[in-house]
PDB file of C-alpha atoms in Angstrom:
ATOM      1  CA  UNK E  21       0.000   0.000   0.000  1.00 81.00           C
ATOM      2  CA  UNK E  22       3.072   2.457  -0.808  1.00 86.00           C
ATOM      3  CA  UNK E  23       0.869   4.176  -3.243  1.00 91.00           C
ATOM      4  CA  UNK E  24      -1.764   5.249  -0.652  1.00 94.00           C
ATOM      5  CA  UNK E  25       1.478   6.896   1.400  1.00 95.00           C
ATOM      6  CA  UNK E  26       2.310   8.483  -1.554  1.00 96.00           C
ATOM      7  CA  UNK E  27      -0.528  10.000  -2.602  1.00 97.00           C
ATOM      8  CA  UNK E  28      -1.451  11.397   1.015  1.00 97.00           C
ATOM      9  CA  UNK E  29       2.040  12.578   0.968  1.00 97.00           C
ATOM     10  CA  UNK E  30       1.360  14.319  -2.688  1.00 97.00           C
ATOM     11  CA  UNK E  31      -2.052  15.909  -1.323  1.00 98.00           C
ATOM     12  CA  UNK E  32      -0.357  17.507   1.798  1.00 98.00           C
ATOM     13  CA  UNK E  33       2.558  18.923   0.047  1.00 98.00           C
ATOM     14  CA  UNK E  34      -0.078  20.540  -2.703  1.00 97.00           C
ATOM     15  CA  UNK E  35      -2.194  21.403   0.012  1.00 97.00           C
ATOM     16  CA  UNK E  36       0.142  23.322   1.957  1.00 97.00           C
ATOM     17  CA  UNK E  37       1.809  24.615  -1.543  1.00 96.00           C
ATOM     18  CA  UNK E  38      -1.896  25.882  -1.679  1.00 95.00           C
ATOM     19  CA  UNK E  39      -2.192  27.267   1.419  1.00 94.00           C
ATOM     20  CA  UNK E  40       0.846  29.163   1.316  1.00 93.00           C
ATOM     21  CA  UNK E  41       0.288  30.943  -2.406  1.00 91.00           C
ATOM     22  CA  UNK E  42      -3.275  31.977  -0.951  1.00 90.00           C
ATOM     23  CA  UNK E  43      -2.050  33.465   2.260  1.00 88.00           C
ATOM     24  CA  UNK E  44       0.375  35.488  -0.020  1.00 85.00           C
ATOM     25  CA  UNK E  45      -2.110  36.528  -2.260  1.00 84.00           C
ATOM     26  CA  UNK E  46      -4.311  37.067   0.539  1.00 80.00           C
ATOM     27  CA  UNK E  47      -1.746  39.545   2.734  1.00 77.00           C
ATOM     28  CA  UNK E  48      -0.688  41.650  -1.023  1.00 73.00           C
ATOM     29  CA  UNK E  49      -4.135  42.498  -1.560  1.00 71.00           C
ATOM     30  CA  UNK E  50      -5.088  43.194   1.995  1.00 68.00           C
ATOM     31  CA  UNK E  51      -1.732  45.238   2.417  1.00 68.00           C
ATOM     32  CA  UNK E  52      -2.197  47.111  -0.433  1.00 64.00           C
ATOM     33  CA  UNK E  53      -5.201  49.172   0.063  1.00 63.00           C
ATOM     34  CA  UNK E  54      -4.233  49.998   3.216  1.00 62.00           C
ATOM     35  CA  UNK E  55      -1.041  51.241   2.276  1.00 55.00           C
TER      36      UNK E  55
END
C-alpha cells in the first residue's frame, strides 16, 4: 500500500503549496489598500 502513502504525501505537500500561495495573495491584496 506504498501508493496510498504516496498520494497522502502528494495531497499535503499541494495542500500546503496551496495554502501558502493563498495566504500570499491574501496579505498583497489586503496590504495594499491599506497602504
Amino acid at each position: 500500500m506504498w501508493w496510498v502513502h504516496n498520494m497522502l504525501l502528494n495531497t499535503l505537500v499541494l495542500l500546503s503549496a496551496y495554502v501558502n500561495v493563498m495566504a500570499v495573495t491574501g496579505t498583497e491584496r489586503w496590504n495594499l489598500p491599506k497602504s
